């Protein structure tokens, strides 16, 4: 993390000087006031300047990219980072390369494990919680579309039969896809039940 200390007649002056030298805006930094300015004898002798430390905030996407590269390099996987997208506080990364089936694993279990580990590593050094979705050749995107279609079909079944449907156990991310897919349906309510890793989504009629 890039950091600089600056003095000034006032705190604002010291901060402005630091921002100018770093070439960044105030929104991109954390500011720590080390010393407040004070006036000396007769307002002249012994005047004390303000002293601030300005740290450039580490961008979440860059932090995630660095940690992921270190993690995948340690796994000796031949890969390329296809794209990194930031949407609504969610960082989505898509990976391509050879033998990606090994990284996905059975029913996505290996991919889920790598994503979980990456989240732990990233959030250990982040000031605010970072949500990460790790994908391989758009495997999750295709699976999410399949889950959304399944949610709509099951909700139609619930409306026809007037009976609730309990889905198979799913990961937290998969359950979130189901909840989101049906959240605007005025006739349907969804909720999760059970304990991890056997937690399931229930689709029911609103009472």
PDB file of C-alpha atoms in Angstrom:
ATOM      1  CA  UNK A   1       0.000   0.000   0.000  1.00  0.00           C
ATOM      2  CA  UNK A   2       1.461   3.362  -1.068  1.00  0.00           C
ATOM      3  CA  UNK A   3       1.701   5.857   1.771  1.00  0.00           C
ATOM      4  CA  UNK A   4       3.039   9.370   2.292  1.00  0.00           C
ATOM      5  CA  UNK A   5       3.364  11.803   5.204  1.00  0.00           C
ATOM      6  CA  UNK A   6       2.973  15.554   4.675  1.00  0.00           C
ATOM      7  CA  UNK A   7       3.058  18.727   6.785  1.00  0.00           C
ATOM      8  CA  UNK A   8       1.025  21.887   6.327  1.00  0.00           C
ATOM      9  CA  UNK A   9      -0.194  24.973   8.127  1.00  0.00           C
ATOM     10  CA  UNK A  10      -3.553  23.199   8.434  1.00  0.00           C
ATOM     11  CA  UNK A  11      -4.768  19.628   8.141  1.00  0.00           C
ATOM     12  CA  UNK A  12      -6.504  20.460   4.839  1.00  0.00           C
ATOM     13  CA  UNK A  13      -3.324  21.963   3.436  1.00  0.00           C
ATOM     14  CA  UNK A  14      -1.287  18.899   4.421  1.00  0.00           C
ATOM     15  CA  UNK A  15      -3.876  16.563   2.862  1.00  0.00           C
ATOM     16  CA  UNK A  16      -4.019  18.616  -0.342  1.00  0.00           C
ATOM     17  CA  UNK A  17      -0.229  18.519  -0.624  1.00  0.00           C
ATOM     18  CA  UNK A  18      -0.228  14.733  -0.195  1.00  0.00           C
ATOM     19  CA  UNK A  19      -3.008  14.232  -2.756  1.00  0.00           C
ATOM     20  CA  UNK A  20      -1.173  16.388  -5.293  1.00  0.00           C
ATOM     21  CA  UNK A  21       2.047  14.412  -4.868  1.00  0.00           C
ATOM     22  CA  UNK A  22       0.265  11.058  -5.083  1.00  0.00           C
ATOM     23  CA  UNK A  23      -1.881  12.182  -8.012  1.00  0.00           C
ATOM     24  CA  UNK A  24      -5.141  10.847  -6.538  1.00  0.00           C
ATOM     25  CA  UNK A  25      -8.510  12.127  -5.304  1.00  0.00           C
ATOM     26  CA  UNK A  26      -9.600  12.229  -1.670  1.00  0.00           C
ATOM     27  CA  UNK A  27     -12.048   9.346  -2.301  1.00  0.00           C
ATOM     28  CA  UNK A  28      -9.116   7.073  -3.175  1.00  0.00           C
ATOM     29  CA  UNK A  29      -7.242   7.427   0.124  1.00  0.00           C
ATOM     30  CA  UNK A  30      -7.394   6.899   3.875  1.00  0.00           C
ATOM     31  CA  UNK A  31      -6.180   9.838   5.950  1.00  0.00           C
ATOM     32  CA  UNK A  32      -4.583   9.597   9.377  1.00  0.00           C
ATOM     33  CA  UNK A  33      -3.970  12.843  11.305  1.00  0.00           C
ATOM     34  CA  UNK A  34      -0.676  12.417  13.155  1.00  0.00           C
ATOM     35  CA  UNK A  35      -0.373  15.949  14.563  1.00  0.00           C
ATOM     36  CA  UNK A  36      -2.857  18.802  14.802  1.00  0.00           C
ATOM     37  CA  UNK A  37      -1.559  22.324  14.067  1.00  0.00           C
ATOM     38  CA  UNK A  38      -1.087  24.617  17.040  1.00  0.00           C
ATOM     39  CA  UNK A  39      -0.086  28.228  17.547  1.00  0.00           C
ATOM     40  CA  UNK A  40       2.949  29.163  19.572  1.00  0.00           C
ATOM     41  CA  UNK A  41       3.754  32.161  21.772  1.00  0.00           C
ATOM     42  CA  UNK A  42       2.038  35.304  20.539  1.00  0.00           C
ATOM     43  CA  UNK A  43       0.821  33.269  17.580  1.00  0.00           C
ATOM     44  CA  UNK A  44       4.300  33.422  16.056  1.00  0.00           C
ATOM     45  CA  UNK A  45       7.015  31.640  18.040  1.00  0.00           C
ATOM     46  CA  UNK A  46       6.795  27.846  18.121  1.00  0.00           C
ATOM     47  CA  UNK A  47       4.002  27.395  15.598  1.00  0.00           C
ATOM     48  CA  UNK A  48       3.390  23.691  15.028  1.00  0.00           C
ATOM     49  CA  UNK A  49       2.410  22.363  11.612  1.00  0.00           C
ATOM     50  CA  UNK A  50      -0.214  19.727  10.933  1.00  0.00           C
ATOM     51  CA  UNK A  51       1.127  16.293  10.024  1.00  0.00           C
ATOM     52  CA  UNK A  52      -0.931  13.694   8.155  1.00  0.00           C
ATOM     53  CA  UNK A  53      -0.340  10.249   6.735  1.00  0.00           C
ATOM     54  CA  UNK A  54      -2.212   9.493   3.515  1.00  0.00           C
ATOM     55  CA  UNK A  55      -2.580   5.895   2.326  1.00  0.00           C
ATOM     56  CA  UNK A  56      -3.858   4.971  -1.126  1.00  0.00           C
ATOM     57  CA  UNK A  57      -6.724   2.498  -0.759  1.00  0.00           C
ATOM     58  CA  UNK A  58      -6.058  -0.866  -2.307  1.00  0.00           C
ATOM     59  CA  UNK A  59      -8.693  -1.478  -4.960  1.00  0.00           C
ATOM     60  CA  UNK A  60     -10.650  -4.648  -4.133  1.00  0.00           C
ATOM     61  CA  UNK A  61     -10.481  -6.058  -7.674  1.00  0.00           C
ATOM     62  CA  UNK A  62      -6.711  -5.642  -7.776  1.00  0.00           C
ATOM     63  CA  UNK A  63      -6.344  -7.269  -4.363  1.00  0.00           C
ATOM     64  CA  UNK A  64      -8.480 -10.244  -5.458  1.00  0.00           C
ATOM     65  CA  UNK A  65      -6.493 -10.615  -8.690  1.00  0.00           C
ATOM     66  CA  UNK A  66      -3.154 -10.665  -6.851  1.00  0.00           C
ATOM     67  CA  UNK A  67      -4.321 -13.246  -4.304  1.00  0.00           C
ATOM     68  CA  UNK A  68      -5.915 -15.445  -6.977  1.00  0.00           C
ATOM     69  CA  UNK A  69      -2.763 -15.468  -9.105  1.00  0.00           C
ATOM     70  CA  UNK A  70      -0.699 -16.511  -6.084  1.00  0.00           C
ATOM     71  CA  UNK A  71      -3.231 -19.242  -5.247  1.00  0.00           C
ATOM     72  CA  UNK A  72      -3.452 -20.694  -8.781  1.00  0.00           C
ATOM     73  CA  UNK A  73       0.312 -20.501  -9.319  1.00  0.00           C
ATOM     74  CA  UNK A  74       0.715 -22.545  -6.153  1.00  0.00           C
ATOM     75  CA  UNK A  75      -1.676 -25.156  -7.597  1.00  0.00           C
ATOM     76  CA  UNK A  76       0.501 -25.454 -10.743  1.00  0.00           C
ATOM     77  CA  UNK A  77      -2.509 -24.878 -13.034  1.00  0.00           C
ATOM     78  CA  UNK A  78      -2.148 -23.683 -16.628  1.00  0.00           C
ATOM     79  CA  UNK A  79      -4.632 -20.799 -16.754  1.00  0.00           C
ATOM     80  CA  UNK A  80      -5.470 -17.329 -17.996  1.00  0.00           C
ATOM     81  CA  UNK A  81      -7.580 -14.674 -16.251  1.00  0.00           C
ATOM     82  CA  UNK A  82     -10.209 -14.051 -18.930  1.00  0.00           C
ATOM     83  CA  UNK A  83     -12.047 -11.158 -17.283  1.00  0.00           C
ATOM     84  CA  UNK A  84     -12.617  -9.458 -13.956  1.00  0.00           C
ATOM     85  CA  UNK A  85     -15.915  -7.619 -13.452  1.00  0.00           C
ATOM     86  CA  UNK A  86     -17.161  -5.567 -10.513  1.00  0.00           C
ATOM     87  CA  UNK A  87     -20.956  -5.412 -10.167  1.00  0.00           C
ATOM     88  CA  UNK A  88     -22.893  -4.159  -7.130  1.00  0.00           C
ATOM     89  CA  UNK A  89     -20.049  -4.900  -4.719  1.00  0.00           C
ATOM     90  CA  UNK A  90     -19.474  -8.355  -6.240  1.00  0.00           C
ATOM     91  CA  UNK A  91     -16.210  -9.232  -7.961  1.00  0.00           C
ATOM     92  CA  UNK A  92     -16.662 -11.903 -10.632  1.00  0.00           C
ATOM     93  CA  UNK A  93     -13.606 -13.541 -12.185  1.00  0.00           C
ATOM     94  CA  UNK A  94     -13.637 -15.916 -15.157  1.00  0.00           C
ATOM     95  CA  UNK A  95     -10.689 -18.248 -15.772  1.00  0.00           C
ATOM     96  CA  UNK A  96      -9.826 -20.100 -18.980  1.00  0.00           C
ATOM     97  CA  UNK A  97      -7.116 -22.615 -19.818  1.00  0.00           C
ATOM     98  CA  UNK A  98      -6.249 -26.279 -20.187  1.00  0.00           C
ATOM     99  CA  UNK A  99      -7.729 -29.014 -17.994  1.00  0.00           C
ATOM    100  CA  UNK A 100     -10.279 -26.647 -16.500  1.00  0.00           C
ATOM    101  CA  UNK A 101     -12.412 -29.667 -15.647  1.00  0.00           C
ATOM    102  CA  UNK A 102      -9.899 -30.430 -12.904  1.00  0.00           C
ATOM    103  CA  UNK A 103     -10.425 -26.961 -11.433  1.00  0.00           C
ATOM    104  CA  UNK A 104     -14.218 -27.278 -11.618  1.00  0.00           C
ATOM    105  CA  UNK A 105     -14.255 -30.737 -10.030  1.00  0.00           C
ATOM    106  CA  UNK A 106     -17.270 -32.952  -9.392  1.00  0.00           C
ATOM    107  CA  UNK A 107     -20.415 -30.791  -9.487  1.00  0.00           C
ATOM    108  CA  UNK A 108     -18.223 -27.726  -9.045  1.00  0.00           C
ATOM    109  CA  UNK A 109     -16.901 -28.859  -5.655  1.00  0.00           C
ATOM    110  CA  UNK A 110     -13.246 -28.009  -6.386  1.00  0.00           C
ATOM    111  CA  UNK A 111     -14.207 -24.627  -7.816  1.00  0.00           C
ATOM    112  CA  UNK A 112     -16.332 -23.885  -4.744  1.00  0.00           C
ATOM    113  CA  UNK A 113     -13.444 -24.852  -2.472  1.00  0.00           C
ATOM    114  CA  UNK A 114     -10.980 -22.594  -4.335  1.00  0.00           C
ATOM    115  CA  UNK A 115     -13.501 -19.724  -4.239  1.00  0.00           C
ATOM    116  CA  UNK A 116     -13.999 -20.234  -0.496  1.00  0.00           C
ATOM    117  CA  UNK A 117     -10.242 -20.215   0.170  1.00  0.00           C
ATOM    118  CA  UNK A 118      -9.789 -17.123  -2.016  1.00  0.00           C
ATOM    119  CA  UNK A 119     -12.519 -15.334  -0.056  1.00  0.00           C
ATOM    120  CA  UNK A 120     -10.804 -16.159   3.244  1.00  0.00           C
ATOM    121  CA  UNK A 121      -7.413 -14.941   1.999  1.00  0.00           C
ATOM    122  CA  UNK A 122      -8.786 -11.720   0.498  1.00  0.00           C
ATOM    123  CA  UNK A 123     -10.975 -10.740   3.436  1.00  0.00           C
ATOM    124  CA  UNK A 124      -8.154 -11.361   5.904  1.00  0.00           C
ATOM    125  CA  UNK A 125      -6.369  -8.286   4.532  1.00  0.00           C
ATOM    126  CA  UNK A 126      -9.372  -6.222   3.368  1.00  0.00           C
ATOM    127  CA  UNK A 127     -10.944  -3.464   5.466  1.00  0.00           C
ATOM    128  CA  UNK A 128     -14.432  -4.173   4.145  1.00  0.00           C
ATOM    129  CA  UNK A 129     -15.912  -7.559   3.232  1.00  0.00           C
ATOM    130  CA  UNK A 130     -15.334  -8.482  -0.405  1.00  0.00           C
ATOM    131  CA  UNK A 131     -17.703 -10.897  -2.159  1.00  0.00           C
ATOM    132  CA  UNK A 132     -15.975 -12.986  -4.820  1.00  0.00           C
ATOM    133  CA  UNK A 133     -17.443 -15.308  -7.441  1.00  0.00           C
ATOM    134  CA  UNK A 134     -14.851 -17.442  -9.194  1.00  0.00           C
ATOM    135  CA  UNK A 135     -15.894 -18.918 -12.539  1.00  0.00           C
ATOM    136  CA  UNK A 136     -14.253 -21.239 -15.073  1.00  0.00           C
ATOM    137  CA  UNK A 137     -15.109 -20.754 -18.744  1.00  0.00           C
ATOM    138  CA  UNK A 138     -18.495 -19.325 -17.672  1.00  0.00           C
ATOM    139  CA  UNK A 139     -19.432 -22.589 -15.926  1.00  0.00           C
ATOM    140  CA  UNK A 140     -21.240 -20.717 -13.145  1.00  0.00           C
ATOM    141  CA  UNK A 141     -23.047 -18.392 -15.562  1.00  0.00           C
ATOM    142  CA  UNK A 142     -24.458 -21.369 -17.428  1.00  0.00           C
ATOM    143  CA  UNK A 143     -25.349 -23.050 -14.144  1.00  0.00           C
ATOM    144  CA  UNK A 144     -27.004 -19.876 -12.825  1.00  0.00           C
ATOM    145  CA  UNK A 145     -29.159 -19.656 -15.954  1.00  0.00           C
ATOM    146  CA  UNK A 146     -30.141 -23.301 -15.458  1.00  0.00           C
ATOM    147  CA  UNK A 147     -31.006 -22.596 -11.806  1.00  0.00           C
ATOM    148  CA  UNK A 148     -33.133 -19.578 -12.740  1.00  0.00           C
ATOM    149  CA  UNK A 149     -35.060 -21.676 -15.278  1.00  0.00           C
ATOM    150  CA  UNK A 150     -35.507 -24.423 -12.661  1.00  0.00           C
ATOM    151  CA  UNK A 151     -36.775 -21.874 -10.116  1.00  0.00           C
ATOM    152  CA  UNK A 152     -39.385 -20.516 -12.522  1.00  0.00           C
ATOM    153  CA  UNK A 153     -40.548 -24.020 -13.526  1.00  0.00           C
ATOM    154  CA  UNK A 154     -40.856 -25.119  -9.887  1.00  0.00           C
ATOM    155  CA  UNK A 155     -42.714 -21.952  -8.945  1.00  0.00           C
ATOM    156  CA  UNK A 156     -45.222 -22.705 -11.714  1.00  0.00           C
ATOM    157  CA  UNK A 157     -45.610 -26.204 -10.272  1.00  0.00           C
ATOM    158  CA  UNK A 158     -46.240 -24.759  -6.803  1.00  0.00           C
ATOM    159  CA  UNK A 159     -48.962 -22.499  -8.230  1.00  0.00           C
ATOM    160  CA  UNK A 160     -50.618 -25.396 -10.050  1.00  0.00           C
ATOM    161  CA  UNK A 161     -50.501 -27.940  -7.224  1.00  0.00           C
ATOM    162  CA  UNK A 162     -50.805 -25.465  -4.321  1.00  0.00           C
ATOM    163  CA  UNK A 163     -48.027 -27.461  -2.618  1.00  0.00           C
ATOM    164  CA  UNK A 164     -44.587 -26.314  -1.505  1.00  0.00           C
ATOM    165  CA  UNK A 165     -41.457 -27.698  -3.175  1.00  0.00           C
ATOM    166  CA  UNK A 166     -38.230 -28.461  -1.327  1.00  0.00           C
ATOM    167  CA  UNK A 167     -35.173 -28.281  -3.581  1.00  0.00           C
ATOM    168  CA  UNK A 168     -31.972 -30.314  -3.304  1.00  0.00           C
ATOM    169  CA  UNK A 169     -29.172 -29.095  -0.989  1.00  0.00           C
ATOM    170  CA  UNK A 170     -27.342 -26.140  -2.511  1.00  0.00           C
ATOM    171  CA  UNK A 171     -24.395 -23.884  -1.819  1.00  0.00           C
ATOM    172  CA  UNK A 172     -25.087 -20.371  -0.451  1.00  0.00           C
ATOM    173  CA  UNK A 173     -24.430 -18.858  -3.890  1.00  0.00           C
ATOM    174  CA  UNK A 174     -26.841 -21.264  -5.625  1.00  0.00           C
ATOM    175  CA  UNK A 175     -29.540 -20.565  -3.036  1.00  0.00           C
ATOM    176  CA  UNK A 176     -29.065 -16.838  -3.568  1.00  0.00           C
ATOM    177  CA  UNK A 177     -29.679 -17.321  -7.307  1.00  0.00           C
ATOM    178  CA  UNK A 178     -32.981 -19.095  -6.576  1.00  0.00           C
ATOM    179  CA  UNK A 179     -34.134 -16.463  -4.061  1.00  0.00           C
ATOM    180  CA  UNK A 180     -33.254 -13.635  -6.475  1.00  0.00           C
ATOM    181  CA  UNK A 181     -34.968 -15.322  -9.429  1.00  0.00           C
ATOM    182  CA  UNK A 182     -38.302 -15.473  -7.579  1.00  0.00           C
ATOM    183  CA  UNK A 183     -38.137 -12.427  -5.315  1.00  0.00           C
ATOM    184  CA  UNK A 184     -40.448 -10.340  -7.514  1.00  0.00           C
ATOM    185  CA  UNK A 185     -43.113 -13.027  -7.963  1.00  0.00           C
ATOM    186  CA  UNK A 186     -46.167 -11.713  -6.062  1.00  0.00           C
ATOM    187  CA  UNK A 187     -47.542 -15.233  -5.449  1.00  0.00           C
ATOM    188  CA  UNK A 188     -44.346 -16.956  -4.306  1.00  0.00           C
ATOM    189  CA  UNK A 189     -42.147 -16.864  -1.217  1.00  0.00           C
ATOM    190  CA  UNK A 190     -38.805 -18.629  -0.820  1.00  0.00           C
ATOM    191  CA  UNK A 191     -36.752 -19.439   2.271  1.00  0.00           C
ATOM    192  CA  UNK A 192     -33.900 -21.728   3.266  1.00  0.00           C
ATOM    193  CA  UNK A 193     -34.045 -24.504   5.831  1.00  0.00           C
ATOM    194  CA  UNK A 194     -31.612 -27.002   7.328  1.00  0.00           C
ATOM    195  CA  UNK A 195     -27.950 -26.800   8.265  1.00  0.00           C
ATOM    196  CA  UNK A 196     -24.905 -26.486   6.022  1.00  0.00           C
ATOM    197  CA  UNK A 197     -23.907 -28.274   3.849  1.00  0.00           C
ATOM    198  CA  UNK A 198     -27.420 -29.717   3.509  1.00  0.00           C
ATOM    199  CA  UNK A 199     -29.314 -26.419   3.495  1.00  0.00           C
ATOM    200  CA  UNK A 200     -32.191 -26.316   0.969  1.00  0.00           C
ATOM    201  CA  UNK A 201     -34.489 -23.747  -0.618  1.00  0.00           C
ATOM    202  CA  UNK A 202     -38.229 -24.096  -0.080  1.00  0.00           C
ATOM    203  CA  UNK A 203     -40.617 -22.570  -2.644  1.00  0.00           C
ATOM    204  CA  UNK A 204     -44.115 -21.878  -1.315  1.00  0.00           C
ATOM    205  CA  UNK A 205     -47.249 -19.898  -2.039  1.00  0.00           C
ATOM    206  CA  UNK A 206     -47.591 -16.619  -0.199  1.00  0.00           C
ATOM    207  CA  UNK A 207     -50.283 -16.767   2.449  1.00  0.00           C
TER     208      UNK A 207
END
